[in-house]
Coordinates of C-alpha atoms in Angstrom, one line a residue:
M250 CA 71.2 -231.5 -217.9
A251 CA 72.3 -229.8 -214.6
T252 CA 69.2 -231.1 -212.8
W253 CA 69.9 -234.6 -214.2
R254 CA 73.5 -234.4 -213.0
N255 CA 72.4 -233.2 -209.6
T256 CA 69.9 -236.1 -209.4
M257 CA 72.5 -238.6 -210.4
F258 CA 75.0 -237.2 -207.9
W259 CA 72.6 -237.2 -204.9
G260 CA 71.4 -240.7 -205.9
L261 CA 74.9 -242.1 -206.0
S262 CA 75.7 -240.3 -202.8
L263 CA 72.7 -241.8 -201.1
L264 CA 73.6 -245.3 -202.3
L265 CA 77.2 -244.8 -201.1
L266 CA 75.9 -243.6 -197.7
L267 CA 73.6 -246.6 -197.4
F268 CA 76.4 -248.9 -198.4
V269 CA 78.7 -247.4 -195.8
E270 CA 76.1 -247.6 -193.1
V271 CA 75.4 -251.3 -193.8
C272 CA 79.1 -252.1 -193.8
S273 CA 80.1 -250.3 -190.6
P274 CA 78.8 -247.5 -188.3
V275 CA 80.0 -244.1 -189.5
C276 CA 79.8 -240.6 -188.1
V277 CA 79.9 -237.5 -190.4
E278 CA 80.2 -234.0 -189.0
V279 CA 77.6 -232.1 -191.0
P280 CA 77.4 -228.3 -190.4
S281 CA 74.2 -226.9 -189.1
G282 CA 71.9 -224.7 -191.0
T283 CA 72.1 -221.0 -190.1
E284 CA 68.7 -219.6 -191.3
A285 CA 65.4 -220.0 -189.5
V286 CA 61.9 -218.7 -190.1
Q287 CA 59.9 -216.9 -187.4
G288 CA 57.3 -219.2 -185.9
H289 CA 58.9 -222.4 -187.1
N290 CA 61.2 -224.9 -185.4
M291 CA 64.9 -224.9 -186.0
T292 CA 67.4 -227.8 -185.5
L293 CA 70.7 -226.6 -184.0
L294 CA 72.8 -229.3 -185.4
C295 CA 75.9 -230.3 -183.4
I296 CA 77.8 -233.5 -184.4
S297 CA 81.1 -234.3 -182.8
C298 CA 82.4 -237.7 -183.9
M299 CA 84.4 -239.9 -181.6
Q300 CA 87.8 -241.0 -183.1
R301 CA 88.1 -244.0 -180.7
E302 CA 84.7 -245.5 -180.4
E303 CA 86.1 -248.7 -178.8
V304 CA 87.3 -246.6 -175.8
F305 CA 84.9 -245.9 -173.0
A306 CA 84.1 -242.2 -172.7
I307 CA 82.1 -239.9 -170.6
T308 CA 80.5 -237.0 -172.5
S309 CA 79.2 -233.8 -171.3
V310 CA 77.5 -231.1 -173.4
E311 CA 76.9 -227.4 -172.8
W312 CA 75.0 -225.1 -175.1
Y313 CA 75.6 -221.3 -174.9
Y314 CA 73.8 -218.4 -176.6
Q315 CA 75.2 -214.9 -177.3
P316 CA 73.0 -212.2 -178.8
N317 CA 74.3 -209.9 -181.5
N318 CA 75.0 -207.2 -178.9
G319 CA 75.3 -209.0 -175.6
N320 CA 77.1 -211.5 -173.4
R321 CA 77.3 -215.3 -173.7
S322 CA 75.1 -217.3 -171.3
L323 CA 74.4 -221.0 -170.7
I324 CA 71.0 -222.2 -172.0
Y325 CA 71.3 -226.0 -171.9
E326 CA 73.5 -228.7 -170.4
F327 CA 73.9 -232.4 -170.4
I328 CA 76.1 -233.7 -167.6
E329 CA 76.4 -237.3 -166.3
G330 CA 73.3 -238.4 -168.2
K331 CA 71.1 -235.6 -166.9
H332 CA 69.5 -232.7 -168.8
S333 CA 68.9 -229.3 -167.4
E334 CA 67.9 -225.9 -168.6
P335 CA 69.0 -222.8 -166.8
K336 CA 66.7 -219.8 -166.8
S337 CA 66.9 -218.1 -170.2
P338 CA 64.7 -216.8 -173.0
F339 CA 64.8 -220.3 -174.5
K340 CA 63.6 -222.2 -171.4
G341 CA 60.8 -224.5 -172.3
R342 CA 61.5 -224.2 -176.1
L343 CA 64.6 -226.4 -176.3
Q344 CA 64.3 -230.1 -177.0
W345 CA 67.2 -232.6 -176.9
S346 CA 67.7 -234.3 -180.3
G347 CA 70.9 -236.2 -179.7
S348 CA 71.8 -239.8 -180.4
K349 CA 72.3 -242.6 -178.0
D350 CA 76.1 -242.7 -178.6
L351 CA 76.3 -239.0 -178.0
Q352 CA 78.0 -238.2 -181.2
D353 CA 75.0 -236.2 -182.2
V354 CA 74.1 -233.7 -179.4
S355 CA 71.8 -231.4 -181.3
L356 CA 68.9 -229.3 -180.0
I357 CA 65.6 -228.4 -181.5
L358 CA 64.5 -224.8 -180.9
H359 CA 60.7 -224.5 -181.0
N360 CA 58.7 -221.4 -182.1
V361 CA 61.7 -219.4 -183.3
T362 CA 61.4 -215.6 -182.9
I363 CA 63.3 -212.7 -184.4
A364 CA 65.0 -212.1 -181.1
D365 CA 66.6 -215.6 -181.3
S366 CA 69.1 -214.4 -183.9
G367 CA 72.6 -214.6 -182.6
R368 CA 75.5 -217.0 -182.0
F369 CA 75.0 -220.5 -180.5
L370 CA 77.9 -222.4 -179.1
C371 CA 77.9 -226.2 -178.7
A372 CA 80.7 -227.3 -176.3
V373 CA 81.3 -231.0 -176.1
N374 CA 83.8 -232.4 -173.6
R375 CA 84.8 -236.1 -173.6
T376 CA 86.9 -237.9 -171.1
L377 CA 88.4 -241.0 -172.6
H378 CA 89.2 -243.8 -170.1
F379 CA 92.2 -245.9 -171.1
E380 CA 93.7 -248.6 -169.0
A381 CA 96.5 -246.5 -167.5
H382 CA 95.2 -243.0 -167.9
Q383 CA 92.4 -240.6 -168.9
H384 CA 92.4 -238.1 -171.7
S385 CA 89.9 -235.2 -172.2
I386 CA 88.9 -233.8 -175.6
Q387 CA 87.1 -230.5 -176.1
S388 CA 85.3 -229.5 -179.3
N389 CA 83.3 -226.4 -179.9
I390 CA 80.9 -225.8 -182.7
E391 CA 79.5 -222.3 -183.4
I392 CA 76.2 -221.6 -185.2
N393 CA 75.4 -218.0 -186.3
L394 CA 71.7 -218.1 -186.5
I395 CA 69.7 -215.6 -188.6
V396 CA 65.9 -215.5 -188.2
T397 CA 63.7 -214.0 -190.9
E398 CA 60.0 -213.3 -191.1
V399 CA 59.5 -215.2 -194.3
E400 CA 61.5 -218.0 -195.9
N401 CA 64.1 -216.9 -198.3
E402 CA 64.3 -218.7 -201.6
D403 CA 67.6 -220.4 -202.3
F404 CA 69.2 -219.0 -205.5
T405 CA 70.4 -222.4 -206.5
S406 CA 67.0 -224.0 -206.3
V407 CA 65.4 -221.0 -208.2
L408 CA 68.1 -221.3 -210.9
S409 CA 67.5 -225.0 -211.2
E410 CA 63.8 -224.5 -211.5
I411 CA 64.3 -221.9 -214.3
M412 CA 66.6 -224.2 -216.1
M413 CA 64.1 -227.0 -215.8
Y414 CA 61.4 -224.8 -217.4
I415 CA 63.8 -223.7 -220.2
L416 CA 64.6 -227.4 -220.9
L417 CA 60.9 -228.3 -221.0
A418 CA 60.2 -225.4 -223.4
F419 CA 63.1 -226.5 -225.6
L420 CA 61.9 -230.1 -225.7
T421 CA 58.3 -229.0 -226.4
L422 CA 59.5 -226.8 -229.3
W423 CA 61.8 -229.6 -230.6
L424 CA 58.9 -232.1 -230.5
L425 CA 56.6 -229.7 -232.3
I426 CA 59.2 -229.2 -235.1
E427 CA 59.7 -232.9 -235.4
V428 CA 55.9 -233.5 -235.7
V429 CA 55.6 -230.8 -238.4
Y430 CA 58.6 -232.2 -240.3
C431 CA 57.3 -235.7 -240.2
Y432 CA 53.8 -234.5 -241.2
R433 CA 55.2 -232.6 -244.2
K434 CA 57.4 -235.6 -245.2
I435 CA 54.4 -238.0 -245.1
S436 CA 52.2 -235.5 -247.0
K437 CA 54.9 -235.1 -249.7
A438 CA 55.2 -238.9 -250.0
E439 CA 51.5 -239.2 -250.4
E440 CA 51.4 -236.5 -253.0
I441 CA 54.2 -238.2 -255.0
T442 CA 52.3 -241.6 -254.7
Q443 CA 49.1 -239.9 -255.8
E444 CA 50.8 -238.3 -258.8
S445 CA 52.3 -241.6 -259.8
V446 CA 48.9 -243.3 -259.7
T447 CA 47.3 -240.5 -261.6
D448 CA 50.0 -240.6 -264.3
Y449 CA 49.7 -244.4 -264.6
L450 CA 45.9 -244.2 -265.0
A451 CA 46.4 -241.6 -267.7
I452 CA 48.4 -244.0 -269.8
P453 CA 46.4 -245.6 -272.6
S454 CA 45.5 -249.2 -272.1
E455 CA 47.6 -250.4 -275.1
N456 CA 50.6 -248.8 -273.6
K457 CA 50.2 -250.3 -270.2
E458 CA 51.0 -253.7 -271.5
N459 CA 54.4 -252.4 -272.5
C460 CA 55.0 -251.0 -269.0
S461 CA 56.9 -253.9 -267.5
V462 CA 59.0 -253.8 -264.5
P463 CA 62.6 -254.7 -265.3
V464 CA 63.8 -257.8 -263.5
E465 CA 67.4 -258.1 -262.4
E466 CA 69.1 -261.4 -263.0

């Protein structure tokens, strides 16, 4: 039942999201994942929605990294439409994954290592250009990344899988009980019919003529 409810919930959510996207452009600030597996790629998700999309804006982005026991340093920047990577342990492993409207300014970290664990900071600065003045907006998004050697199983997914197996076992047992019940019911009906036929055949011929079926008027 829980799996069915989750399926229905995500199905309705997907339909609603598609409906909203068809009607009008929308930006949703989704938090980034915080767990990565050694040797795999990790998307450092940074979404900063614009509240006034009709206003012309210049966006600049800076990504910082701070190890668990260390100082913060700049690892990537996007300024005036140009990308640059300062010298850092991540140089050559970062890939820009942002959108054209610069509401999504995410990065992809390739070939994650255990040493990459730490705090990433996505600093987005927007300068809104109005007719009479300019206004700057700063937003910071932090990602506490934890890198493991093997992928950890999600407790929720494990629990859902266990519940699914329990449900399947219950349905199989219920179906088996129904089959046995129906088989016994059919067998009993056949035995009663066979006994009725046997009793009828055992009646003498002269008495069979008197065995008439009453007819209701």
